[in-house]
Coordinates of C-alpha atoms in Angstrom, one line a residue:
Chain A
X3 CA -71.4 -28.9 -33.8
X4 CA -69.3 -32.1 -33.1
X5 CA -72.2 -34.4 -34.7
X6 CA -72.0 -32.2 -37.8
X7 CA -68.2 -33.0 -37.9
X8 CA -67.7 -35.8 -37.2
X9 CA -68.5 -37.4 -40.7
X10 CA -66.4 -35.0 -42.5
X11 CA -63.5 -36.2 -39.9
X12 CA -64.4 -39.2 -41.3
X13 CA -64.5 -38.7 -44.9
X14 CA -61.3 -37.1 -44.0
X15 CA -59.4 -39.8 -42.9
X16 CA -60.7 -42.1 -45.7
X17 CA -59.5 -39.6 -48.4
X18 CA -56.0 -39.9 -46.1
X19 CA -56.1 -43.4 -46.3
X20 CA -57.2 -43.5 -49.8
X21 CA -53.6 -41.2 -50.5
X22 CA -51.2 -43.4 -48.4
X23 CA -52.6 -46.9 -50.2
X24 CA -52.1 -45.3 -53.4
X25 CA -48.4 -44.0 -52.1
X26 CA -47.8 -47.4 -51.1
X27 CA -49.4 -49.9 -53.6
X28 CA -48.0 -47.9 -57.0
X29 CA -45.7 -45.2 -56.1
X30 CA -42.7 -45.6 -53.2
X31 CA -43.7 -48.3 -50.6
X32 CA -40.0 -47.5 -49.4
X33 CA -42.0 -44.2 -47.4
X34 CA -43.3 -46.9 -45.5
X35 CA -46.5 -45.1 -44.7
X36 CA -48.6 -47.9 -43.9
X37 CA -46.5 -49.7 -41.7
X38 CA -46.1 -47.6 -38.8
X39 CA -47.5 -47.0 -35.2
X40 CA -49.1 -43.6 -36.6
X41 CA -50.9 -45.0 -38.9
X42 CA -52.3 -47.6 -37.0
X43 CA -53.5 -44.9 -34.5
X44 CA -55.1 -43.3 -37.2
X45 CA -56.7 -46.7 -38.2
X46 CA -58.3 -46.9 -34.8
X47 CA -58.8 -43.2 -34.5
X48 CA -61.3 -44.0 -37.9
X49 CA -62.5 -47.2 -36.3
X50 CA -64.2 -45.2 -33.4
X51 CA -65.5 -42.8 -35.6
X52 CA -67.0 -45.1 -38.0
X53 CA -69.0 -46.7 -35.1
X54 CA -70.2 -43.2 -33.4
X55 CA -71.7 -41.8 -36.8
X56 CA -72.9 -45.2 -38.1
X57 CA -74.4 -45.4 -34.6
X58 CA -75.6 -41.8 -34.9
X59 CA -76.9 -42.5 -38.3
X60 CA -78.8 -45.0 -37.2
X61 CA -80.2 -43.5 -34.0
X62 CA -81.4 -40.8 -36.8
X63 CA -83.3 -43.3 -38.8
X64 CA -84.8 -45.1 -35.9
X65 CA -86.4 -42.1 -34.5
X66 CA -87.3 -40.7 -37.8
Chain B
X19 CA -93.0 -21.5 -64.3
X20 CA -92.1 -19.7 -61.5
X21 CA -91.7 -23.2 -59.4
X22 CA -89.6 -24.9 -62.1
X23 CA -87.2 -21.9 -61.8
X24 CA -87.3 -22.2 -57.8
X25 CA -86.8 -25.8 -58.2
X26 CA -83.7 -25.4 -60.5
X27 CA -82.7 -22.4 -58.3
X28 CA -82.8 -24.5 -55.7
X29 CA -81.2 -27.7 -57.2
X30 CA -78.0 -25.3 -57.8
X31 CA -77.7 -24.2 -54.8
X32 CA -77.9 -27.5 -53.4
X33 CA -75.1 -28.8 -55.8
X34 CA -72.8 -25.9 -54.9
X35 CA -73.4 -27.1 -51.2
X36 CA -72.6 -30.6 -52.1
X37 CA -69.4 -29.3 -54.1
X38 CA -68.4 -26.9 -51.0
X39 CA -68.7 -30.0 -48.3
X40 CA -66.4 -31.8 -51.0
X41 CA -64.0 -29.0 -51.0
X42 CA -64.1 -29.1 -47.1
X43 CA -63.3 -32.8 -46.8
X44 CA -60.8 -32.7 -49.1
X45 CA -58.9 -29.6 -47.3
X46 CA -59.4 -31.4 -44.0
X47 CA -58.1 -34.3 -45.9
X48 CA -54.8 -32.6 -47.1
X49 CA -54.2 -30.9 -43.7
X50 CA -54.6 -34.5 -41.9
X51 CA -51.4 -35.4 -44.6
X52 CA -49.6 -32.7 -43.8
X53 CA -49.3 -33.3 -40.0
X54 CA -49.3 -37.5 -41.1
X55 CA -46.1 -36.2 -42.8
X56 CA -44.9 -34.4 -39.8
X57 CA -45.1 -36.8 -37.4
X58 CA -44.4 -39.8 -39.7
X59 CA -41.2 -38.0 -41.2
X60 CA -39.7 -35.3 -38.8
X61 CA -40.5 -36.1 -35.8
X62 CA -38.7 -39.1 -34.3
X63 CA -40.9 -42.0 -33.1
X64 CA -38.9 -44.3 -31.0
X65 CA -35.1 -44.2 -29.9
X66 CA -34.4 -41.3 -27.7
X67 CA -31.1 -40.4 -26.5
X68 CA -28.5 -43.0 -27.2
X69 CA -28.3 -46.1 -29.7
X70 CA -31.5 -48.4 -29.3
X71 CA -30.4 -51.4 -28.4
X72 CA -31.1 -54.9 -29.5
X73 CA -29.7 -58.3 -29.2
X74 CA -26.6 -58.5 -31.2
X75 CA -26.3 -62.0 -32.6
X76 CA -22.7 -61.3 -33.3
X77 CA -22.5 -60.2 -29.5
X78 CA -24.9 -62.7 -28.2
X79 CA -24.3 -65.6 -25.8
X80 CA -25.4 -68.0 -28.6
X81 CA -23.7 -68.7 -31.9
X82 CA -25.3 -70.7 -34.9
X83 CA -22.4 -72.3 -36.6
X84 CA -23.2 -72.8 -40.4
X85 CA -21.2 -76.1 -42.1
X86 CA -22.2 -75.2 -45.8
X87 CA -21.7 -79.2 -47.2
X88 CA -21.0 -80.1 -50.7
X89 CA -23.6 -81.9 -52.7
X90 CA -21.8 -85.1 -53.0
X91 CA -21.0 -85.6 -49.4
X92 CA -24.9 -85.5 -48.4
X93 CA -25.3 -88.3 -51.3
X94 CA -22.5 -90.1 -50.5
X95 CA -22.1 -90.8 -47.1
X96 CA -19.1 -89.2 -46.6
X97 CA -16.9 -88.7 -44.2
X98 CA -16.4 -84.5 -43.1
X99 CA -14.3 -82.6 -40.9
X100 CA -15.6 -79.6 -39.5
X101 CA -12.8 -77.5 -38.0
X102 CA -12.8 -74.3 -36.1
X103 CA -11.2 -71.2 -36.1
X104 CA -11.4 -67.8 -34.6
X105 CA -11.1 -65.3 -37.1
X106 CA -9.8 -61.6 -37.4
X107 CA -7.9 -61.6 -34.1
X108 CA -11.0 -62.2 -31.7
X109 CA -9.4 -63.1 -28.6
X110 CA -11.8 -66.0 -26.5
X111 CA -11.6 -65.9 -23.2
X112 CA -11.8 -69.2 -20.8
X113 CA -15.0 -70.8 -20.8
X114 CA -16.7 -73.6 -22.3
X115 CA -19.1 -74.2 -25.5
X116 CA -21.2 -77.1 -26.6
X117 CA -22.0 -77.8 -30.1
X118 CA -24.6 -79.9 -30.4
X119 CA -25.3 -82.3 -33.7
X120 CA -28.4 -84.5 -34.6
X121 CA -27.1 -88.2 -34.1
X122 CA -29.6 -89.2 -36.4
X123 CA -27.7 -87.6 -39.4
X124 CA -24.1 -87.0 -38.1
X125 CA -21.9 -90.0 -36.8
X126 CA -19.1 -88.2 -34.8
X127 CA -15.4 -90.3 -35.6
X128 CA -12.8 -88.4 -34.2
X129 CA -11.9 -85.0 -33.1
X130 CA -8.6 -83.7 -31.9
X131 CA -8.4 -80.4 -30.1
X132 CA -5.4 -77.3 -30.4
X133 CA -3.6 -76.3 -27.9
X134 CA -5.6 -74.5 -25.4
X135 CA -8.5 -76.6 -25.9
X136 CA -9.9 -79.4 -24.6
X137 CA -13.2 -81.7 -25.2
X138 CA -15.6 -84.0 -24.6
X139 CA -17.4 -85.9 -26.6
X140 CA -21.0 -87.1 -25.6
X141 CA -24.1 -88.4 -27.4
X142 CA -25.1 -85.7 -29.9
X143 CA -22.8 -83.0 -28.6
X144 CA -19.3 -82.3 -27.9
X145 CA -17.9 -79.9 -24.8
X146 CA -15.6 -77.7 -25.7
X147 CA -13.0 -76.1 -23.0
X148 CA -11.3 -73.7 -23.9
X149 CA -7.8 -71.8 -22.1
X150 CA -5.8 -69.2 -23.9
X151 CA -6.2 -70.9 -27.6
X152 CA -4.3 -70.0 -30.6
X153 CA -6.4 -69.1 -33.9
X154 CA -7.1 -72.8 -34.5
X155 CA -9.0 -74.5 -31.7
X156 CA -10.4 -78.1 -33.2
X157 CA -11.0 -80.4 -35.9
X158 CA -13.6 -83.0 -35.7
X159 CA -14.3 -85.6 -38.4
X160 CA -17.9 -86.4 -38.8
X161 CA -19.6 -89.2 -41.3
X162 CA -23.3 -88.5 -42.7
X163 CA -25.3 -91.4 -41.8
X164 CA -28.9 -89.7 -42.6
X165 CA -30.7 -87.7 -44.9
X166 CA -29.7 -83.9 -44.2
X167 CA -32.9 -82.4 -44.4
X168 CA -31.3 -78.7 -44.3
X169 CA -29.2 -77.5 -46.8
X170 CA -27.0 -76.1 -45.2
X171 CA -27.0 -78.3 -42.5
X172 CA -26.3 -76.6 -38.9
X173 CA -24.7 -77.4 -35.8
X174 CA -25.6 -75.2 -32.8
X175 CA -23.1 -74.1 -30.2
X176 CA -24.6 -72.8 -27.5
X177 CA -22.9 -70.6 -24.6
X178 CA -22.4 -72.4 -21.4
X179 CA -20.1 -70.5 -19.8
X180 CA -18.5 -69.2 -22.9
X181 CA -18.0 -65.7 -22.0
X182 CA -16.6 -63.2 -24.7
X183 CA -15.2 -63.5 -28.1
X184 CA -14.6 -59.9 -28.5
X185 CA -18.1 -59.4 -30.6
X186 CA -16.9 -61.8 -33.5
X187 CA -18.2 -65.4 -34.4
X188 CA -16.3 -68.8 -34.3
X189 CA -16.1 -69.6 -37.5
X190 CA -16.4 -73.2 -38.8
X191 CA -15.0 -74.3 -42.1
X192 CA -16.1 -77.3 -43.7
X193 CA -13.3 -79.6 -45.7
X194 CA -13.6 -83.2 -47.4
X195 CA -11.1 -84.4 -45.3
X196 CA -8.2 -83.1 -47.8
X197 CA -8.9 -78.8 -47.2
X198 CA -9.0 -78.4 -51.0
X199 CA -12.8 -77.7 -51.3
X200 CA -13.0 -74.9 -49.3
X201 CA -12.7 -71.2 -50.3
X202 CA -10.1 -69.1 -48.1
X203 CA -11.9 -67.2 -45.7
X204 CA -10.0 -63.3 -45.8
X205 CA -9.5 -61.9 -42.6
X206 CA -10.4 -58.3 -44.1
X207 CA -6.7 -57.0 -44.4
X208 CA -6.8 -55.8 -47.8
X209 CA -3.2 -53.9 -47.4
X210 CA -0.7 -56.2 -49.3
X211 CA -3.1 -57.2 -52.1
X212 CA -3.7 -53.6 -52.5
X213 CA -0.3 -52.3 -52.0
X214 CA 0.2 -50.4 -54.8
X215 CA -3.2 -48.6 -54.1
X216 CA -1.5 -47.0 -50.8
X217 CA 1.0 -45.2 -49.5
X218 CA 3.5 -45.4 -46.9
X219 CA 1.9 -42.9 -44.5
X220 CA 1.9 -39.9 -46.2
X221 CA -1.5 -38.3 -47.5
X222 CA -1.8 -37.6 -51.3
X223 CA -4.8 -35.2 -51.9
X224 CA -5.9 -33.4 -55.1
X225 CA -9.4 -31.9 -56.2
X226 CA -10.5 -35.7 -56.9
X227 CA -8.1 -37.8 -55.0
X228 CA -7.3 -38.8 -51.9
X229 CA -4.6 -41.3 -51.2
X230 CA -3.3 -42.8 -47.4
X231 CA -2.2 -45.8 -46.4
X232 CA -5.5 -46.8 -45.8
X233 CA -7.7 -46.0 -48.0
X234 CA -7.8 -44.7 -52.3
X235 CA -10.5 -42.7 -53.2
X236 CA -10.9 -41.4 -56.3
X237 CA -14.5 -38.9 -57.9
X238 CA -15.0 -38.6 -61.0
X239 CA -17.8 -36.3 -63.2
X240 CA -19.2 -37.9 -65.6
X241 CA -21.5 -35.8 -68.1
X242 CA -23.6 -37.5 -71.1
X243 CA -26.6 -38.4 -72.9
X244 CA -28.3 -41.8 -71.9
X245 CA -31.0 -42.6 -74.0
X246 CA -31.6 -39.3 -75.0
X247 CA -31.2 -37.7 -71.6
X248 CA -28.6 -35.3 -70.2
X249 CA -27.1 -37.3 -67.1
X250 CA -24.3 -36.3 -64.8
X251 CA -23.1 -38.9 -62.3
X252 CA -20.4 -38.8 -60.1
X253 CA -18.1 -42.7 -59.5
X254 CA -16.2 -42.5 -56.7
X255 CA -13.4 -45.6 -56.9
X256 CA -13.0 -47.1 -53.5
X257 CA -10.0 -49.1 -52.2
X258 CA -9.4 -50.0 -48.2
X259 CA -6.8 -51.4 -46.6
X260 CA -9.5 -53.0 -44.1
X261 CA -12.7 -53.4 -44.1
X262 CA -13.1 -51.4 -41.7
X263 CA -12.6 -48.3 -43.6
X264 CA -15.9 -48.9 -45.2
X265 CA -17.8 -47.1 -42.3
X266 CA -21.3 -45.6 -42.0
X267 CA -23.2 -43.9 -39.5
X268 CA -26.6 -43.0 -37.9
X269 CA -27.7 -39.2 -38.1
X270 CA -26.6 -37.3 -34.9
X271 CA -25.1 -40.8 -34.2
X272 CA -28.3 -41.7 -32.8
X273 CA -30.2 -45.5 -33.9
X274 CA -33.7 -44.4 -34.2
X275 CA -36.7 -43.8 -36.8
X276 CA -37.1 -40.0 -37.1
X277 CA -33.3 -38.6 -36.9
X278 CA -31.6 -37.2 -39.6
X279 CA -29.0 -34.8 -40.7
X280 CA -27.6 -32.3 -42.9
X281 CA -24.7 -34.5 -45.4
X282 CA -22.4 -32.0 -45.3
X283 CA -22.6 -31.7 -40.9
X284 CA -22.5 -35.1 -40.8
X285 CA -19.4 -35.3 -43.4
X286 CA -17.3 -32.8 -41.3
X287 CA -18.3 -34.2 -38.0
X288 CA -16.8 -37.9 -39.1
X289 CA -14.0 -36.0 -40.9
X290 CA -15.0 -37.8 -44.0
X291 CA -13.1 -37.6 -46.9
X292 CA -16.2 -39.0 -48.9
X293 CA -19.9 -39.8 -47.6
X294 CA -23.3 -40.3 -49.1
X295 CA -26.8 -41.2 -48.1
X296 CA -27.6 -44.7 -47.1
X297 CA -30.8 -46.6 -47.1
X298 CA -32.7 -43.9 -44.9
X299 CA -33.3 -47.0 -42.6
X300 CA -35.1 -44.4 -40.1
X301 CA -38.3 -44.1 -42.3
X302 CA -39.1 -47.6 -41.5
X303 CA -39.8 -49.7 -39.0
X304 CA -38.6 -52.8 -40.6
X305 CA -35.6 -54.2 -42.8
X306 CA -32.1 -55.0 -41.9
X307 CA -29.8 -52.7 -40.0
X308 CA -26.1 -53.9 -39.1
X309 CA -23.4 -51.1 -38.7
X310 CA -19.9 -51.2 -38.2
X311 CA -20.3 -54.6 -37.2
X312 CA -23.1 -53.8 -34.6
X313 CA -26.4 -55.5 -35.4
X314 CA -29.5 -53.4 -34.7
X315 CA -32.4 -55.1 -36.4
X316 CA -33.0 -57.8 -38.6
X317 CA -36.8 -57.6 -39.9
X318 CA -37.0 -58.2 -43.6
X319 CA -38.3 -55.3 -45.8
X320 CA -36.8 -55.7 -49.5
X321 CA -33.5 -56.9 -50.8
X322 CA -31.1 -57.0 -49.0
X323 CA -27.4 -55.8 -49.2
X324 CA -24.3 -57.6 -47.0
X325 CA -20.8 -56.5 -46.1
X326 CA -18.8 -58.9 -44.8
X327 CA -15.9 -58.8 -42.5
X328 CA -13.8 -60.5 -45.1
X329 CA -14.4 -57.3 -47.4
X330 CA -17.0 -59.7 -49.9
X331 CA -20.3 -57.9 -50.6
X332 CA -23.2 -60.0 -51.9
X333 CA -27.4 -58.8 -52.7
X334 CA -29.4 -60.9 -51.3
X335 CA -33.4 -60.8 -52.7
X336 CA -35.7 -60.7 -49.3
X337 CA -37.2 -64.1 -50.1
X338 CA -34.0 -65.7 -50.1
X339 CA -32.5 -63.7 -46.5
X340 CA -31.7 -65.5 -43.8
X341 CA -30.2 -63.5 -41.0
X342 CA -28.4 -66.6 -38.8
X343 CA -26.8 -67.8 -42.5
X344 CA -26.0 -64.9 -43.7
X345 CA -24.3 -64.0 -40.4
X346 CA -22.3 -67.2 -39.9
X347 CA -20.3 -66.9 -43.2
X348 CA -17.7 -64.5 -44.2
X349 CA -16.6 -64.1 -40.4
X350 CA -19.8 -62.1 -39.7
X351 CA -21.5 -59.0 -41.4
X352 CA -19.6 -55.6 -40.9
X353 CA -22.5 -53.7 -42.8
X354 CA -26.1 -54.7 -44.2
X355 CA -28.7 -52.3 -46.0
X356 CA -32.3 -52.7 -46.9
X357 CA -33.6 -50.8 -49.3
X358 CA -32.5 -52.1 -53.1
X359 CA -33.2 -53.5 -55.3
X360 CA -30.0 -55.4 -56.3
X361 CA -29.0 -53.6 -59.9
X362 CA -27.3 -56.9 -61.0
X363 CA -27.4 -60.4 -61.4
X364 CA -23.7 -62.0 -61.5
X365 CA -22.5 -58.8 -63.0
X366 CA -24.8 -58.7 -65.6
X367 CA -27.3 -56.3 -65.9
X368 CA -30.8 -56.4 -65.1
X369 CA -34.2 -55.7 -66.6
X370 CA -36.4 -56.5 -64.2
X371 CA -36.4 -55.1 -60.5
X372 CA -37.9 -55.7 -57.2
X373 CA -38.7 -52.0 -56.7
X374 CA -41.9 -49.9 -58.0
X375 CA -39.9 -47.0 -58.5
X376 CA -38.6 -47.4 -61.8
X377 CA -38.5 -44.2 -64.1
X378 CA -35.8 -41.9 -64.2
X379 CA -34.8 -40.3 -60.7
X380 CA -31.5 -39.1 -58.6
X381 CA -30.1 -42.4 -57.8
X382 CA -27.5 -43.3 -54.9
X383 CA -25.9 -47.1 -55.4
X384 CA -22.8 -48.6 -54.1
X385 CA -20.9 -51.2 -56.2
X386 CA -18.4 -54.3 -55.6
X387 CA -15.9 -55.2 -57.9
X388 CA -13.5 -57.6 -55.3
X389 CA -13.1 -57.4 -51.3
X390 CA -11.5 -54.4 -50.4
X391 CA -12.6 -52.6 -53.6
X392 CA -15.9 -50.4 -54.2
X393 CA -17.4 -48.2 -55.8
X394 CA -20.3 -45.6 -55.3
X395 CA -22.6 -44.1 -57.5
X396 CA -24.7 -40.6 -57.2
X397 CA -26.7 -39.5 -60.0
X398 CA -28.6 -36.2 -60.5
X399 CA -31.8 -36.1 -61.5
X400 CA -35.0 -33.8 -61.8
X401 CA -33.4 -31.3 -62.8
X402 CA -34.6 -30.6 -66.7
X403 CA -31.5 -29.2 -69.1
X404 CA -28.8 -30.5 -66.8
X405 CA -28.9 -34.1 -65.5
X406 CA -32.1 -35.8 -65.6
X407 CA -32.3 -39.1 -63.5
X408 CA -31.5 -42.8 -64.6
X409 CA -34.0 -45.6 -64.7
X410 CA -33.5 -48.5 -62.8
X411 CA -32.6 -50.4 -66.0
X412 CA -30.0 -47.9 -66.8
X413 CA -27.9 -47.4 -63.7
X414 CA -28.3 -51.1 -63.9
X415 CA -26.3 -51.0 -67.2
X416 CA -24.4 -48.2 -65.8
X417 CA -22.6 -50.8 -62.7
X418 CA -22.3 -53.6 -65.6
X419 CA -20.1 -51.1 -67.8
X420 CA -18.1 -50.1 -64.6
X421 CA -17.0 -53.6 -64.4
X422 CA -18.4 -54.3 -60.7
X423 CA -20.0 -57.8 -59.8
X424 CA -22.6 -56.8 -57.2
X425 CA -24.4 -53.6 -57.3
X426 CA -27.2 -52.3 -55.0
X427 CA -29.7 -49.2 -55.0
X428 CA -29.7 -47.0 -52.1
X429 CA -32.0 -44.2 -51.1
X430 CA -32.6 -42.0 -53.9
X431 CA -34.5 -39.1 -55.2
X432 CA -34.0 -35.8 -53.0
X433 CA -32.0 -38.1 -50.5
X434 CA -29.1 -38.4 -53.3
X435 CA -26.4 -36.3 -51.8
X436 CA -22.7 -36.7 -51.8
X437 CA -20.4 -34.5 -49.7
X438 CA -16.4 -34.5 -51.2
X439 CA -14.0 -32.9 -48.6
X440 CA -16.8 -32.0 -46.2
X441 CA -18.5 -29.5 -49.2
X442 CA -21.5 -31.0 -51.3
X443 CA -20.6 -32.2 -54.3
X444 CA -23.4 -33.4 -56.8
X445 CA -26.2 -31.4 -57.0
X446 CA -29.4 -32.7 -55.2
X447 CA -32.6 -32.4 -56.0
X448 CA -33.9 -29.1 -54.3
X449 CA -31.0 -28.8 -52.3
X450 CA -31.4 -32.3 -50.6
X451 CA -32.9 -33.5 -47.3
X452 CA -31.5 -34.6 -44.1
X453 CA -31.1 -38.4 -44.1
X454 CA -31.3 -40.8 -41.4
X455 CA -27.8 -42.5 -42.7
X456 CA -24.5 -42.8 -44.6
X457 CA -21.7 -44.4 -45.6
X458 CA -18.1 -43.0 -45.7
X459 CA -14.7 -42.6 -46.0
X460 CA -13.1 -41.4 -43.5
X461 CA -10.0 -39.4 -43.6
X462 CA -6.4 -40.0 -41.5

């Protein structure tokens, strides 16, 4: 069940960080939603799970 | 036959599973925003109980003393007197303080010390001891002997056992020997020049005015087509007596990211006769904060506004921001904002900004026409059929018509709010938010 998640946690958090950039590139940088601690949680948060499902992924293709 | 339609029947189902996982992510993704939003914006992050603090370079146990030089004296090899003073009634206790020059530039000549004060001079610094001075301590003549490298060039005095100064710099003020050069340095006290804007103690108050002998504040509702747009604004004309009457404050009087109020609590709380949003400092983790004198951070974020304690307001861009200069002049900052961008340029108007919100939107601004008199700005917006929202470029025009000299944008959009009396009195968009800041007005 938590392998299944996991990449949609992922894809998850991209489409998050998609949102913010956007936010913060064109829109109000004054929200100031990149530069704080909880988004740099999250960016390590999506760091982790990048490595476990590439990891997983490869795992998969290895044995297969 | 029969496999091509198991094929396609199966191709569609796939697709609609493909589409469904999509849908999934994408509702994951929105809930993972909505509790980003929570924590990021209602939850407070840092802080605590009680005001965060920080070093205070206007408290600190070191002092950067700016000498702003003219051109020609750099050129020239010119003789300069550099004298001190201690300004707005900071009282000095005993103690001593170096100030320390490069000998390689500076030649010192002469110096001759108040009453009070003593000194000695030694190679690339001179010991200052101080006793119970007056407002002038000393007056040392200097000649330029080397290429300054820094415009402006600085002398550092550094503590020793210079103990208190009451939380206000020394400041320094740089002649050409004959004091004509130099602009007068106001010590804030605004109540002669203003003295018809005052009264003698009692308290005049209408529906839109509010008169003491400390402060004249007057709101006015101003209704009309910009552009082709229905705008209502509200100006509120601002004289103080001191500086000092120029106040802001932190929601539930807490320094922190992630506190915020009501307006209208806050405004009845501080018995404020006027307040409105500030720069909603508490969303970010950096930019300049300085409050009621008190210095809380100094990160750049954007442009930059100043209030000094001699009443004179200036924008600064965040390129050009130097907290240790900016702080040394003017007898030290009383209030700083960063959020912007600066409306004007020397008065004029502007066309381009440093900001990516430009379209039409509730705006908050405050205004500077001279020390000791301001204005501030609150403009609906949003809100279709009855006032909808300046551009940058128009509130821009708007300060230029008003007559004021510096102008600078403040937290806008649903943040606009403006509390007269203690009661709301533009009309925000959706009611408002809770902000993290003002500024005010207080009442007597």
């Amino acid at each position: 069940m938590f392998k299944k998640l996991l990449p949609h946690i992922t894809v998850a958090i991209s489409l998050m960080f998609i949102v913010l950039l956007i936010i913060d590139m064109f829109v109000n940088d004054a929200m100031a939603f990149i530069n704080n601690d909880i988004f740099k949680w999250l960016c390590l948060i999506f760091c982790v799970l990048v490595i476990v499902v590439s990891g997983l992924l490869m795992y998969y293709l290895y044995k297969k | 036959m029969v496999k091509r339609r198991r094929e396609k029947k199966r191709y569609k189902r796939n697709i609609e599973r493909i589409l469904a996982i999509i849908v999934f992510d994408i509702v994951l993704a929105g809930i993972g925003l909505v509790i980003f939003s929570f924590f990021h914006h209602v939850l407070p992050q840092s802080g605590g109980a009680g005001v965060a603090l920080e070093k205070n370079p206007g408290q600190s146990d070191v002092y950067t003393i700016t000498l702003v030089l003219q051109t020609s004296l750099s050129e020239n090899k010119e003789n300069f007197i550099a004298e001190g003073f201690l300004k707005n009634g900071a009282n000095l206790s005993d103690g001593e303080f170096e100030m320390i020059y490069t000998s390689d530039t500076l030649e010192y000549i002469d110096c001759s010390a108040e009453e009070g004060v003593s000194f000695s001079p030694e190679d690339g610094r001179l010991v200052f001891s101080f006793s119970s001075p007056g407002e002038k301590l000393f007056s040392c003549e200097f000649r330029i002997i080397g290429k300054l490298s820094d415009s402006p060039a600085k002398f550092v005095a550094e503590s020793g056992n210079f103990v208190s100064i009451d939380g206000k710099p020394v400041v320094v003020k740089i002649t050409d020997g004959t004091e004509t050069e130099t602009p007068e340095v106001s010590d804030g006290d605004f109540s002669r020049k203003f003295s018809d804007k005052f009264t003698g103690g009692e308290i005049v108050k209408t529906e839109n005015t509010y008169i003491s002998q400390n402060v004249n504040v007057k709101l006015e509702n101003v209704r009309k087509t910009v552009n082709g747009k229905q705008i209502s604004f509200f100006v509120a004309d601002i004289y103080v007596s001191r500086v000092e009457y120029f106040r802001t404050g932190f929601a539930k009087d807490t320094y922190g990211r992630g506190y915020s109020q009501d307006i209208e609590d806050f405004s009845q709380q501080k018995n404020a006769i006027l307040a409105v949003n500030g720069d909603y400092y508490g969303a970010r983790a950096v930019g300049v904060v300085v409050r009621n004198g008190v210095y809380y951070r100094g990160d750049l974020y954007e442009d930059v506004l100043v209030l000094w304690n001699d009443g004179v307001m200036e924008t600064f861009e965040a390129s050009e921001f130097d907290f240790d200069t900016v702080q040394a002049q003017h007898g030290g900052i009383w209030q700083a904002w960063s959020f912007g961008p600066e409306l004007l340029d020397s008065g004029v108007s502007k066309t381009s900004f440093n900001s990516k919100v430009i379209p039409s939107n509730p705006r908050s601004a405050v205004g500077y026409y001279e020390p000791g008199h301001y204005c501030i700005v609150v403009v609906d917006g949003r809100q279709s059929g009855y006032s909808e929202g300046l551009r940058m470029e128009e509130i821009s025009e708007l300060f230029a018509e008003l007559g004021c000299k510096v102008a600078y944008n403040l937290d806008g959009g649903q943040s606009s709010v403006l509390t007269w009396d203690g009661k709301l009195a533009n009309s925000p968009y959706k009611g408002g938010r809770t902000v993290s800041d003002f500024i005010y007005i207080p009442e007597e």
